[in-house]
Amino acid sequence: MKTKKLWVVAALVLFSVGCKSKPKDENEIRIGEFGSMTGTEATFGISTHHGIELVIDEVNAKGGVNGKKLKLISLDDQGKSEEAQLAVQRMITQDKVHVILGEVASSRSLAAAPVAQRYKIPMISPSSTNPKVTEVGDYIFRVCFTDPFQGKIIAKFSAEDLKAKTAALLIDTKSDYSVGLAEFFKKTFGELGGKVIIEQNYVGGDIDFKGQLTAIKSKKPDIIVVPGYYTEAGLILKQARELGLNMPVLGGDGWDSPKLFEIAGKSANGSYISNHYSSEDKDPRVQAFVSSFKARFKEIPDGLAVMGYDAALVLVDALKRAKSLSGPDLKDAIAQTKNFPAVTGLITIDKDRNAAKPAVMLKIEDNNWKFATRVNP
Amino acid sequence: MKQLIQWGSFILVVAIFGWLLTEFVPDYYQTIIAICGINVILAVSLNLVNGFTGQFSMGHAGFMAVGAYMSATLSTLLLPALGFSGEMNVFTQNLLFFGVLIVSGLSAGLIGFLVGVPSLRLKGDYLAIVTLGFGEIIRTSILNIEAIGGARGFIGIPQWSNLYWVLGLSILSTVIIARVVTSIPGKQFMAVRDDETATTSIGLSTTRIKVRAFVLASFFAGVAGALFAHYYSYLNPSTFNFNYSFQIIAMVVLGGMGSLSGSVTAAILLTVLLEALRPLQDYTGVDLRMVIYSLVLIVLMLTRPQGIFGRSEVTDFFKKRRSRPHNA
């Protein structure tokens, strides 16, 4: 009986700690961040968090924005969509944040976005690429490109850098990502004078692609585009080389995994993918970021860290320009972002609240990603 | 007449509490209260199977998922196709939601029946594994249906659920289950738990009794799922993985297998605990919530293995007092 009472008291104490509303300082700008700091996708959340932290510290060291210090409030969502929603609601109603940064995974951004929209608090996603995310409402932004946008980038690179005239497409028909990317590739490649001469389909989980590849071989295209994920892409690369198809094969960021090399082995060499950034990019902004990140966290920043960094940079820029810290004013300021020099290139927020920005093309050499070029949209 | 008064006072209480909470409590706490309510329904209904009937089911989140996705399909895809879309008056909206809740509950109940009939012939560990498997099958099936969002999740569900619904239904389902387990047919559940052979020997089909408990529990899980879907207005299959099932089991075990008061208390306690520990991150820097949560579970199970309430109820406490006034 006594222990029971003790537990009740303990629970009440904890709850009242949670209830205690802190006085809100008018001289700070509160930025909420939610991400998966624990759980199966913990590296995503932690990398992004490091990127954001770096910006906040840099800005505060220089005296903050318009004389106000930035305060980062980060909450863990454990990689669960319902936790993400609750965390965002907590940040808005309890911590009274002015703006929100998050999430990496599109599913959790999709869960949280309606809440931000309802309370009219702007939310910037660093790296959710699903087109549906920003369709939630006019308070939801992103600083990364969308899935279909990569199709455009790959087409531009193929036509202008590889001087390809004809292309073959191998599409995963069950995946939004693959279909969207292929559609935009076809459109842009056509506009640039190229022609898709053969289209073949597969379904994620397939193992044998020899039938499709033989059909492609008979048409002799200049390049093959495989907008899919690394498992199938790896097998396709391997089987293509076995069949004597030696033209370059191109893909999107879905290929970005060391598993690709495990599956494809040497066959992967000479292929290209589009991605958010490369740490080998000689651009001075990239190199400055990489060195300051390395100094602070003792590791080479991955793609998610740089996107977190850029999201925070875009936000700080908008905070400087905003008329006030109210949701609608901040939203307008973010929407007006134009040619902002971020690490991953000049970012412009378009009318659909997506970022129009350059992507990088990486070439696979000796089972490693080598920076090939930067492609502007 | 008596029933009319009971219903009237029930609706009045829900209306007053619902109004007080929505008017005077910050939104964030409202959400926590709503989650408590949904978890209460889940814990109480699972207790019917795990506590009162003595069958160990580990797939409760699966049935919740059926209800959640069914309700979302109805309100987001089917009803607009029938012409019910956009702004509608409060009355039609709530009437439609009531219909959606019932249909979702029934569909979860139906799936519960289909799962229960073959698997409830099994006992103990085997049943646990089979229900765990079925829960995952349900989730994986949803994951592969593109029309309801697949891995991306179901978006754009109308926010029809509110504190009135959650409070009302959590109280109602607790009362219904309490009535069921104290009724004569309800005693059969406990008979199966206490001695299956003896129950069979008096001519009762134990499988039939188990299926009955299982279907009823699935129905309420489905209703809870529908409330969940329309509160969050977003669904993702990964929410309904076996972790969620384990969380509900933890509530049932912690509260006491076979005690409804226990399930209600534990559901509220565990839900609030997770949220109340959030500010701790400000002091420690890292998220220690799951560590403390697990510690609380371990300590409670070591000090009170029968659960907070054991098999007793809050109402027993008052009854004992009345019957033994001089003993104290």
XYZ file of C-alpha atoms in Angstrom:
705
model
C 0.000 0.000 0.000
C 2.739 2.399 0.961
C 4.733 1.774 -2.215
C 1.606 2.354 -4.239
C 1.147 5.774 -2.677
C 4.787 6.504 -3.305
C 4.376 5.761 -6.974
C 1.322 7.946 -7.242
C 3.236 10.785 -5.616
C 6.212 10.209 -7.906
C 3.965 10.279 -10.958
C 2.275 13.465 -9.775
C 5.587 15.173 -9.147
C 6.827 14.221 -12.591
C 3.617 15.415 -14.160
C 3.755 18.757 -12.381
C 7.336 19.189 -13.590
C 5.970 18.661 -17.055
C 3.139 21.126 -16.429
C 5.366 23.877 -15.125
C 5.216 26.516 -17.817
C 8.477 28.336 -18.184
C 8.324 32.101 -18.582
C 8.930 32.916 -22.228
C 11.860 35.186 -22.905
C 11.008 37.900 -25.426
C 14.647 38.343 -26.351
C 15.150 34.955 -27.900
C 13.954 33.235 -31.017
C 12.792 29.733 -30.282
C 13.371 27.165 -32.997
C 11.785 23.778 -32.579
C 13.415 20.713 -34.054
C 11.972 17.235 -34.091
C 13.763 14.166 -35.349
C 14.559 10.540 -34.747
C 17.378 10.798 -32.200
C 16.702 7.245 -31.018
C 15.135 4.240 -32.709
C 15.986 2.403 -35.904
C 16.681 5.574 -37.887
C 18.631 7.330 -35.162
C 21.525 8.273 -37.464
C 19.166 10.359 -39.612
C 17.999 12.433 -36.669
C 21.415 12.832 -35.093
C 23.141 13.886 -38.333
C 20.456 16.475 -39.014
C 20.647 17.696 -35.433
C 24.412 18.198 -35.697
C 23.969 20.261 -38.841
C 21.341 22.468 -37.221
C 23.312 22.857 -33.991
C 26.318 24.078 -35.943
C 24.332 26.915 -37.508
C 22.691 27.934 -34.237
C 26.066 28.130 -32.476
C 27.681 30.054 -35.328
C 24.850 32.577 -35.395
C 24.753 32.993 -31.616
C 28.531 33.488 -31.516
C 28.039 36.434 -33.860
C 25.384 37.952 -31.609
C 22.236 36.259 -32.886
C 19.640 37.563 -35.335
C 18.649 41.242 -34.996
C 20.030 41.233 -31.468
C 18.071 38.157 -30.427
C 19.716 34.891 -29.512
C 18.533 31.676 -31.098
C 17.325 28.914 -28.832
C 17.057 25.404 -30.223
C 14.472 23.125 -28.681
C 14.895 19.617 -30.002
C 12.559 16.754 -29.270
C 12.998 13.109 -30.091
C 10.218 11.321 -31.955
C 11.853 7.861 -31.776
C 11.142 7.475 -35.481
C 7.399 7.130 -34.806
C 4.876 9.215 -36.681
C 2.477 9.676 -33.761
C 5.345 10.787 -31.520
C 6.372 13.270 -34.189
C 2.932 14.810 -34.127
C 2.862 15.032 -30.359
C 6.359 16.517 -30.235
C 5.370 19.234 -32.691
C 2.225 20.014 -30.766
C 4.239 20.256 -27.589
C 6.800 22.571 -29.144
C 4.093 24.876 -30.485
C 1.742 25.058 -27.522
C 4.122 24.567 -24.585
C 7.496 25.828 -25.705
C 5.894 28.462 -27.960
C 8.406 27.997 -30.759
C 8.374 30.487 -33.604
C 9.337 28.038 -36.308
C 9.930 24.312 -36.736
C 12.674 22.329 -38.457
C 12.059 18.673 -39.318
C 11.833 15.800 -40.310
C 14.027 13.630 -42.479
C 11.515 10.872 -43.244
C 8.587 11.954 -45.389
C 6.162 9.867 -43.344
C 6.931 11.774 -40.152
C 6.907 15.139 -41.899
C 3.508 14.203 -43.284
C 2.260 13.355 -39.789
C 3.488 16.579 -38.220
C 2.793 19.025 -41.046
C -0.992 19.282 -40.480
C -0.326 20.364 -36.877
C 2.091 23.110 -37.921
C -0.364 24.204 -40.580
C -3.254 24.322 -38.092
C -1.346 26.535 -35.647
C 0.114 28.628 -38.477
C 3.724 27.960 -37.506
C 6.098 27.576 -40.480
C 7.847 24.229 -40.795
C 10.916 23.584 -42.916
C 11.802 20.004 -43.747
C 15.513 19.498 -44.380
C 15.270 16.318 -46.425
C 11.779 14.925 -46.987
C 11.658 14.372 -50.727
C 8.098 13.061 -51.153
C 6.129 15.667 -53.170
C 3.078 15.285 -50.886
C 4.847 16.874 -47.900
C 4.651 20.496 -49.006
C 1.198 19.958 -50.488
C -0.155 19.882 -46.913
C -0.371 23.666 -46.781
C 1.234 27.072 -47.234
C 3.228 26.876 -43.984
C 5.201 23.801 -45.019
C 8.520 24.216 -46.841
C 11.513 22.116 -47.786
C 15.100 22.892 -48.719
C 15.844 19.658 -50.572
C 14.710 18.701 -54.047
C 11.739 16.416 -54.653
C 11.840 12.939 -56.152
C 10.614 13.966 -59.620
C 13.078 16.861 -59.705
C 15.956 14.404 -59.824
C 14.548 13.141 -63.127
C 15.106 16.592 -64.575
C 18.659 16.767 -63.242
C 19.609 13.368 -64.614
C 18.147 14.276 -68.017
C 20.093 17.528 -68.122
C 23.317 15.808 -67.166
C 22.788 13.047 -69.753
C 22.060 15.453 -72.578
C 24.609 18.165 -71.777
C 27.524 16.402 -70.118
C 27.295 12.872 -71.485
C 26.019 14.126 -74.895
C 23.543 11.259 -75.001
C 20.973 11.226 -77.800
C 19.042 8.062 -77.001
C 18.136 6.533 -73.662
C 16.540 3.400 -72.268
C 14.391 3.503 -69.121
C 14.008 0.667 -66.638
C 11.269 1.589 -64.170
C 10.035 0.090 -60.892
C 6.302 0.406 -61.565
C 5.275 -0.129 -57.942
C 7.264 2.810 -56.554
C 6.071 6.458 -56.576
C 9.673 7.532 -56.519
C 10.718 5.549 -59.582
C 7.673 6.407 -61.691
C 7.824 10.131 -60.836
C 11.529 10.312 -61.573
C 11.159 8.481 -64.905
C 8.319 10.735 -66.005
C 10.320 13.921 -65.437
C 13.420 12.424 -67.023
C 11.481 11.626 -70.189
C 9.964 15.102 -70.391
C 13.205 17.019 -69.874
C 15.316 14.680 -72.009
C 12.828 15.174 -74.836
C 12.980 18.953 -74.467
C 16.758 18.844 -74.703
C 16.628 16.926 -77.991
C 17.078 13.419 -76.672
C 14.779 10.467 -77.175
C 13.743 7.591 -74.942
C 13.781 4.707 -77.404
C 12.750 1.886 -75.094
C 10.945 1.599 -71.760
C 11.017 -1.574 -69.677
C 9.379 -2.293 -66.313
C 10.191 -4.288 -63.228
C 8.787 -4.600 -59.720
C 10.788 -4.029 -56.525
C 11.968 -7.429 -55.259
C 12.648 -8.858 -58.728
C 15.931 -10.722 -59.156
C 16.234 -11.500 -62.852
C 16.367 -8.595 -65.306
C 17.955 -10.361 -68.296
C 14.736 -10.246 -70.339
C 14.396 -6.480 -70.068
C 18.119 -5.943 -70.576
C 18.212 -8.085 -73.723
C 15.362 -6.015 -75.169
C 17.321 -2.866 -74.319
C 20.493 -4.257 -75.903
C 18.763 -4.742 -79.248
C 17.951 -0.999 -79.404
C 21.537 0.143 -78.613
C 20.744 3.248 -76.504
C 23.509 5.696 -75.454
C 22.581 5.425 -71.786
C 20.345 3.390 -69.473
C 18.417 5.156 -66.710
C 17.356 3.058 -63.706
C 15.412 5.209 -61.238
C 15.112 2.692 -58.426
C 16.628 1.547 -55.179
C 20.084 0.107 -54.594
C 19.180 -3.592 -54.307
C 17.605 -3.885 -57.755
C 19.974 -1.313 -59.243
C 22.927 -3.397 -58.078
C 21.557 -6.544 -59.723
C 20.676 -4.663 -62.904
C 24.218 -3.259 -63.158
C 25.715 -6.690 -62.710
C 23.475 -8.389 -65.266
C 23.819 -5.536 -67.768
C 27.608 -5.873 -67.788
C 27.299 -9.659 -68.115
C 25.190 -9.133 -71.229
C 27.830 -6.808 -72.643
C 25.937 -3.558 -72.143
C 28.792 -1.150 -71.461
C 27.079 2.237 -71.747
C 26.752 4.428 -68.618
C 23.867 3.598 -66.275
C 22.276 6.445 -64.312
C 20.202 6.551 -61.139
C 18.994 8.816 -58.337
C 19.731 9.067 -54.627
C 17.932 5.736 -54.154
C 21.242 4.124 -55.151
C 23.119 5.843 -52.345
C 24.133 2.899 -50.185
C 27.324 0.883 -49.712
C 25.125 -2.166 -50.409
C 25.150 -1.181 -54.074
C 28.855 -2.024 -54.278
C 28.388 -5.269 -52.382
C 25.795 -6.420 -54.903
C 27.197 -5.025 -58.125
C 30.923 -5.324 -57.412
C 33.074 -3.975 -60.224
C 30.041 -3.691 -62.529
C 29.027 -0.500 -60.750
C 32.030 1.436 -62.051
C 31.315 4.086 -64.660
C 27.753 4.722 -63.504
C 26.332 8.028 -62.293
C 23.820 9.085 -59.652
C 22.258 12.389 -58.685
C 22.550 13.379 -55.030
C 22.187 16.289 -52.632
C 25.860 17.006 -52.137
C 29.353 15.593 -52.215
C 31.978 16.228 -49.548
C 34.559 16.252 -52.377
C 32.913 19.215 -54.094
C 35.604 21.894 -54.487
C 33.108 24.707 -53.928
C 34.535 26.901 -51.111
C 31.236 26.933 -49.195
C 31.164 23.127 -49.184
C 34.779 22.885 -48.056
C 34.247 25.485 -45.300
C 31.260 23.555 -44.039
C 33.050 20.208 -44.154
C 36.036 21.524 -42.199
C 33.991 23.242 -39.477
C 31.778 20.171 -39.147
C 34.839 17.930 -38.887
C 36.373 20.184 -36.247
C 33.268 20.028 -34.115
C 31.993 16.467 -34.530
C 35.123 14.584 -35.705
C 33.420 13.023 -38.707
C 32.725 13.755 -42.356
C 29.208 15.181 -42.643
C 26.759 12.981 -44.522
C 23.974 14.210 -46.792
C 21.500 14.600 -43.950
C 23.848 16.754 -41.875
C 24.355 19.146 -44.756
C 20.613 19.345 -45.364
C 20.014 20.127 -41.676
C 22.670 22.818 -41.932
C 21.082 24.316 -45.042
C 17.577 24.226 -43.570
C 18.817 26.198 -40.568
C 20.715 28.642 -42.825
C 17.616 29.330 -44.911
C 15.674 29.829 -41.709
C 18.182 32.276 -40.235
C 18.150 34.236 -43.496
C 14.341 34.392 -43.358
C 14.419 35.459 -39.697
C 16.639 38.405 -40.638
C 14.195 39.556 -43.302
C 10.920 38.826 -41.485
C 8.779 41.787 -40.423
C 8.006 40.142 -37.108
C 8.291 36.737 -35.469
C 4.624 35.916 -36.043
C 3.822 32.786 -38.054
C 2.365 34.570 -41.121
C 5.273 37.033 -41.367
C 7.855 34.267 -41.026
C 6.031 32.191 -43.608
C 6.163 35.096 -46.076
C 9.855 35.634 -45.399
C 10.680 31.966 -46.016
C 8.546 31.916 -49.167
C 10.507 34.909 -50.514
C 13.853 33.112 -50.240
C 15.587 33.731 -53.556
C 19.051 32.664 -54.722
C 20.171 32.140 -51.163
C 23.769 30.854 -51.069
C 23.541 27.667 -49.018
C 26.111 24.867 -48.892
C 24.286 22.736 -51.446
C 23.979 25.667 -53.853
C 21.727 28.632 -54.530
C 18.331 27.913 -53.003
C 15.134 29.502 -54.279
C 11.814 28.564 -52.728
C 9.312 28.152 -55.557
C 5.558 28.753 -55.460
C 4.926 25.172 -54.318
C 7.287 25.793 -51.352
C 9.867 23.384 -52.723
C 13.507 24.290 -53.216
C 14.763 24.862 -56.726
C 18.484 24.268 -56.370
C 21.376 22.485 -57.987
C 22.084 18.824 -57.456
C 25.406 17.053 -57.784
C 26.174 14.138 -60.039
C 28.439 11.488 -58.590
C 30.407 8.992 -60.630
C 31.219 5.536 -59.366
C 34.925 4.778 -59.628
C 36.612 1.851 -57.888
C 33.514 1.314 -55.794
C 33.521 4.825 -54.470
C 31.477 7.980 -55.092
C 33.472 10.588 -56.955
C 32.179 14.097 -57.460
C 31.438 14.546 -61.181
C 29.692 17.871 -61.548
C 27.083 20.228 -60.172
C 23.920 20.563 -62.271
C 21.753 23.660 -62.061
C 18.023 23.254 -62.615
C -36.787 4.801 -16.631
C -33.681 3.931 -14.634
C -31.807 3.257 -17.840
C -32.920 6.584 -19.263
C -31.542 8.389 -16.222
C -28.288 6.454 -16.480
C -27.843 7.333 -20.138
C -28.822 10.925 -19.505
C -26.356 11.359 -16.673
C -23.635 9.620 -18.725
C -24.106 12.002 -21.637
C -24.278 14.963 -19.270
C -21.025 14.001 -17.542
C -19.225 13.495 -20.872
C -20.590 16.771 -22.202
C -19.534 18.754 -19.129
C -16.082 17.173 -18.847
C -15.517 17.376 -22.580
C -16.476 21.032 -22.604
C -14.352 21.880 -19.558
C -11.333 20.133 -21.064
C -11.644 21.634 -24.536
C -12.222 25.137 -23.178
C -9.740 25.422 -20.350
C -6.941 22.910 -20.940
C -4.008 23.635 -23.299
C -4.144 21.730 -26.585
C -1.083 19.660 -25.807
C -2.636 18.268 -22.622
C -5.845 17.633 -24.502
C -3.923 15.443 -26.927
C -2.377 13.512 -24.037
C -5.802 13.021 -22.480
C -7.102 11.784 -25.830
C -4.232 9.294 -26.140
C -4.959 8.154 -22.572
C -8.573 7.566 -23.546
C -7.644 5.582 -26.648
C -5.139 3.517 -24.673
C -7.756 2.871 -21.988
C -10.062 1.339 -24.611
C -7.206 -0.797 -25.942
C -6.029 -1.954 -22.506
C -9.497 -2.705 -21.193
C -10.451 -4.682 -24.289
C -7.197 -6.633 -24.330
C -7.723 -7.432 -20.658
C -10.883 -9.248 -21.686
C -8.737 -11.733 -23.630
C -5.458 -11.735 -21.707
C -6.796 -11.156 -18.210
C -10.320 -12.509 -17.945
C -10.175 -15.345 -20.478
C -6.540 -16.210 -19.796
C -5.480 -16.334 -23.464
C -2.267 -14.583 -24.360
C -2.880 -12.447 -27.456
C -0.020 -10.370 -28.840
C -1.702 -8.953 -31.934
C -3.961 -6.254 -30.521
C -2.333 -3.455 -32.511
C -3.168 -5.390 -35.684
C -6.893 -5.202 -34.964
C -6.528 -1.566 -34.081
C -4.884 -1.072 -37.484
C -7.842 -2.746 -39.212
C -10.233 -0.345 -37.488
C -8.027 2.666 -38.128
C -7.548 1.990 -41.835
C -11.159 0.938 -42.332
C -12.416 4.172 -40.770
C -9.960 6.280 -42.745
C -10.983 4.573 -45.989
C -14.630 5.204 -45.206
C -14.328 8.843 -44.216
C -11.627 9.892 -46.676
C -12.338 7.810 -49.768
C -15.848 6.344 -49.624
C -17.960 9.119 -48.065
C -16.683 11.891 -50.390
C -17.458 9.562 -53.307
C -21.026 9.363 -52.014
C -21.274 13.129 -51.882
C -20.409 13.786 -48.239
C -17.438 16.072 -48.482
C -16.166 19.466 -47.459
C -17.856 21.441 -44.714
C -20.898 19.807 -43.211
C -22.950 20.650 -40.184
C -21.989 19.289 -36.799
C -24.911 16.909 -36.638
C -24.308 15.094 -39.950
C -20.591 14.952 -39.328
C -20.965 13.306 -35.935
C -23.674 10.977 -37.185
C -21.401 9.888 -40.031
C -18.531 9.459 -37.594
C -20.699 7.284 -35.389
C -21.476 5.100 -38.395
C -17.802 4.976 -39.333
C -16.879 3.934 -35.782
C -19.410 1.109 -35.763
C -18.386 -0.202 -39.190
C -14.686 -0.036 -38.260
C -15.361 -1.886 -35.015
C -17.373 -4.533 -36.851
C -14.716 -5.042 -39.515
C -12.034 -5.439 -36.845
C -14.377 -7.862 -35.073
C -14.800 -9.833 -38.296
C -11.053 -10.073 -38.791
C -10.812 -11.049 -35.123
C -13.272 -13.850 -35.801
C -11.353 -15.075 -38.837
C -8.091 -15.040 -36.909
C -9.616 -16.384 -33.719
C -11.435 -19.468 -35.018
C -8.345 -21.355 -36.175
C -5.836 -19.937 -33.678
C -7.799 -20.080 -30.420
C -7.636 -23.861 -30.519
C -4.010 -23.368 -29.588
C -2.824 -22.764 -26.062
C -0.319 -20.592 -24.251
C 2.889 -19.789 -26.117
C 1.580 -21.112 -29.429
C -1.389 -18.774 -29.336
C 0.886 -15.863 -28.462
C 3.092 -16.572 -31.469
C 0.160 -17.036 -33.837
C -1.516 -13.782 -32.785
C 1.802 -11.969 -33.056
C 2.138 -13.343 -36.576
C -1.369 -12.329 -37.564
C -0.815 -8.820 -36.219
C 2.249 -8.506 -38.448
C 0.403 -9.987 -41.446
C -2.289 -7.332 -41.103
C 0.317 -4.582 -40.901
C 2.338 -5.869 -43.848
C -0.803 -6.232 -45.960
C -1.665 -2.588 -45.308
C 1.908 -1.625 -46.136
C 1.460 -3.105 -49.601
C -1.872 -1.542 -50.519
C -1.052 1.552 -52.554
C -4.632 2.941 -52.471
C -4.429 3.576 -48.729
C -1.000 5.133 -48.786
C 1.256 2.105 -48.409
C 4.532 2.931 -46.726
C 4.053 6.671 -47.214
C 1.037 6.599 -44.923
C -2.613 7.602 -45.161
C -2.928 11.378 -45.394
C -5.798 13.844 -45.270
C -8.104 12.067 -42.820
C -10.711 14.539 -41.480
C -10.277 15.456 -37.826
C -13.643 14.246 -36.631
C -12.520 12.696 -33.390
C -12.448 14.939 -30.336
C -12.366 14.714 -26.562
C -16.137 14.215 -26.342
C -15.898 11.097 -28.483
C -12.781 9.749 -26.826
C -14.016 10.335 -23.279
C -17.490 9.024 -24.026
C -16.283 5.900 -25.757
C -13.553 5.078 -23.261
C -16.066 5.273 -20.414
C -18.698 3.403 -22.408
C -16.371 0.575 -23.445
C -15.070 0.170 -19.889
C -18.641 -0.014 -18.576
C -19.724 -2.449 -21.308
C -16.782 -4.761 -20.643
C -17.352 -4.504 -16.885
C -20.990 -5.491 -17.444
C -19.963 -8.341 -19.714
C -17.488 -9.885 -17.270
C -19.912 -9.670 -14.349
C -22.766 -11.212 -16.339
C -23.499 -14.957 -16.333
C -22.098 -15.547 -19.871
C -19.157 -13.433 -18.803
C -18.380 -15.843 -15.976
C -17.643 -18.392 -18.707
C -14.578 -16.359 -19.684
C -13.173 -16.695 -16.196
C -14.137 -20.342 -16.077
C -11.982 -20.950 -19.164
C -9.132 -19.063 -17.539
C -9.309 -20.889 -14.228
C -9.849 -24.431 -15.466
C -10.346 -25.330 -19.082
C -10.928 -29.035 -18.451
C -13.594 -28.357 -15.845
C -15.319 -25.928 -18.211
C -15.383 -28.534 -20.975
C -16.692 -31.145 -18.539
C -19.874 -29.156 -17.862
C -20.610 -29.129 -21.593
C -19.307 -25.735 -22.653
C -17.280 -25.241 -25.844
C -14.163 -23.463 -24.660
C -13.129 -22.482 -28.180
C -16.471 -20.791 -28.713
C -16.100 -18.848 -25.464
C -12.566 -17.802 -26.355
C -13.614 -16.688 -29.836
C -16.410 -14.637 -28.292
C -13.968 -12.811 -26.013
C -11.529 -12.351 -28.872
C -14.125 -10.889 -31.249
C -15.439 -8.504 -28.609
C -11.908 -7.333 -27.819
C -11.135 -6.878 -31.530
C -14.300 -4.816 -31.956
C -13.201 -2.345 -29.294
C -9.652 -2.293 -30.665
C -11.163 -1.357 -34.030
C -13.154 1.466 -32.464
C -10.021 2.706 -30.707
C -8.213 2.577 -34.060
C -10.932 4.685 -35.699
C -10.703 7.257 -32.900
C -6.927 7.271 -33.303
C -7.105 7.778 -37.075
C -9.501 10.706 -36.813
C -7.606 12.331 -33.984
C -4.177 12.289 -35.643
C -5.571 12.621 -39.180
C -2.552 10.638 -40.389
C -1.869 6.916 -40.330
C 1.324 5.010 -40.932
C 1.544 1.211 -40.910
C 4.704 1.317 -38.787
C 2.653 2.726 -35.883
C 0.855 -0.587 -35.547
C 3.881 -2.853 -35.228
C 4.300 -5.365 -32.430
C 5.813 -2.694 -30.186
C 2.398 -1.128 -29.863
C 0.895 -4.533 -29.015
C 3.551 -4.973 -26.331
C 2.794 -1.555 -24.923
C -0.871 -2.509 -24.518
C 0.152 -5.822 -22.927
C 2.396 -3.888 -20.533
C -0.605 -1.808 -19.498
C -2.736 -4.881 -18.885
C -0.050 -6.726 -16.936
C 0.987 -3.683 -14.954
C -2.585 -2.870 -13.979
C -3.352 -6.468 -13.104
C -4.581 -9.245 -15.366
C -8.295 -9.425 -14.730
C -8.759 -5.998 -13.220
C -10.461 -3.335 -15.316
C -9.623 -0.604 -12.820
C -6.029 -1.749 -13.139
C -6.068 -1.488 -16.935
C -7.553 1.992 -16.815
C -5.042 3.150 -14.213
C -2.042 1.595 -15.955
C -3.071 2.915 -19.365
C -3.266 6.441 -18.000
C -0.130 6.053 -15.886
C 2.082 4.756 -18.701
C 0.808 7.275 -21.246
C 1.277 10.211 -18.892
C 4.647 8.948 -17.672
C 6.143 8.962 -21.179
C 5.005 12.520 -21.754
C 5.831 13.794 -18.275
C 9.427 12.631 -18.698
C 9.930 14.751 -21.821
C 11.198 17.884 -19.999
C 13.900 15.703 -18.466
C 15.720 15.965 -21.788
C 16.367 19.654 -21.047
C 18.467 18.669 -18.041
C 20.142 15.474 -19.194
C 20.640 16.364 -22.836
C 19.822 12.889 -24.055
C 16.458 11.203 -24.231
C 16.276 8.912 -21.219
C 12.550 8.385 -21.411
C 12.600 4.813 -22.612
C 15.235 3.934 -20.007
C 13.120 5.275 -17.147
C 9.955 3.840 -18.614
C 11.528 0.399 -18.730
C 12.933 0.817 -15.213
C 9.485 1.662 -13.870
C 8.119 -1.470 -15.517
C 10.876 -3.643 -14.053
C 10.573 -2.219 -10.537
C 6.802 -2.486 -10.529
C 6.887 -6.059 -11.765
C 9.463 -7.021 -9.129
C 7.610 -5.400 -6.252
C 4.089 -6.237 -7.408
C 4.143 -9.161 -9.827
C 0.349 -9.462 -9.746
C 0.009 -5.900 -11.091
C -1.125 -2.747 -9.342
C -4.626 -4.028 -8.689
C -4.124 -7.775 -8.945
C -7.584 -9.080 -9.714
C -9.443 -6.597 -7.540
C -11.415 -3.575 -8.650
C -11.855 -0.085 -7.241
C -15.473 -0.966 -6.499
C -14.412 -3.953 -4.317
C -12.717 -1.540 -2.000
C -15.994 0.233 -1.247
C -17.920 -3.019 -0.964
C -15.543 -4.434 1.643
C -15.795 -1.282 3.722
C -19.547 -1.510 3.715
C -19.691 -5.181 4.613
C -17.147 -4.985 7.414
C -17.734 -1.697 9.156
C -16.327 -2.762 12.534
C -13.263 -4.633 11.452
C -11.211 -1.577 10.609
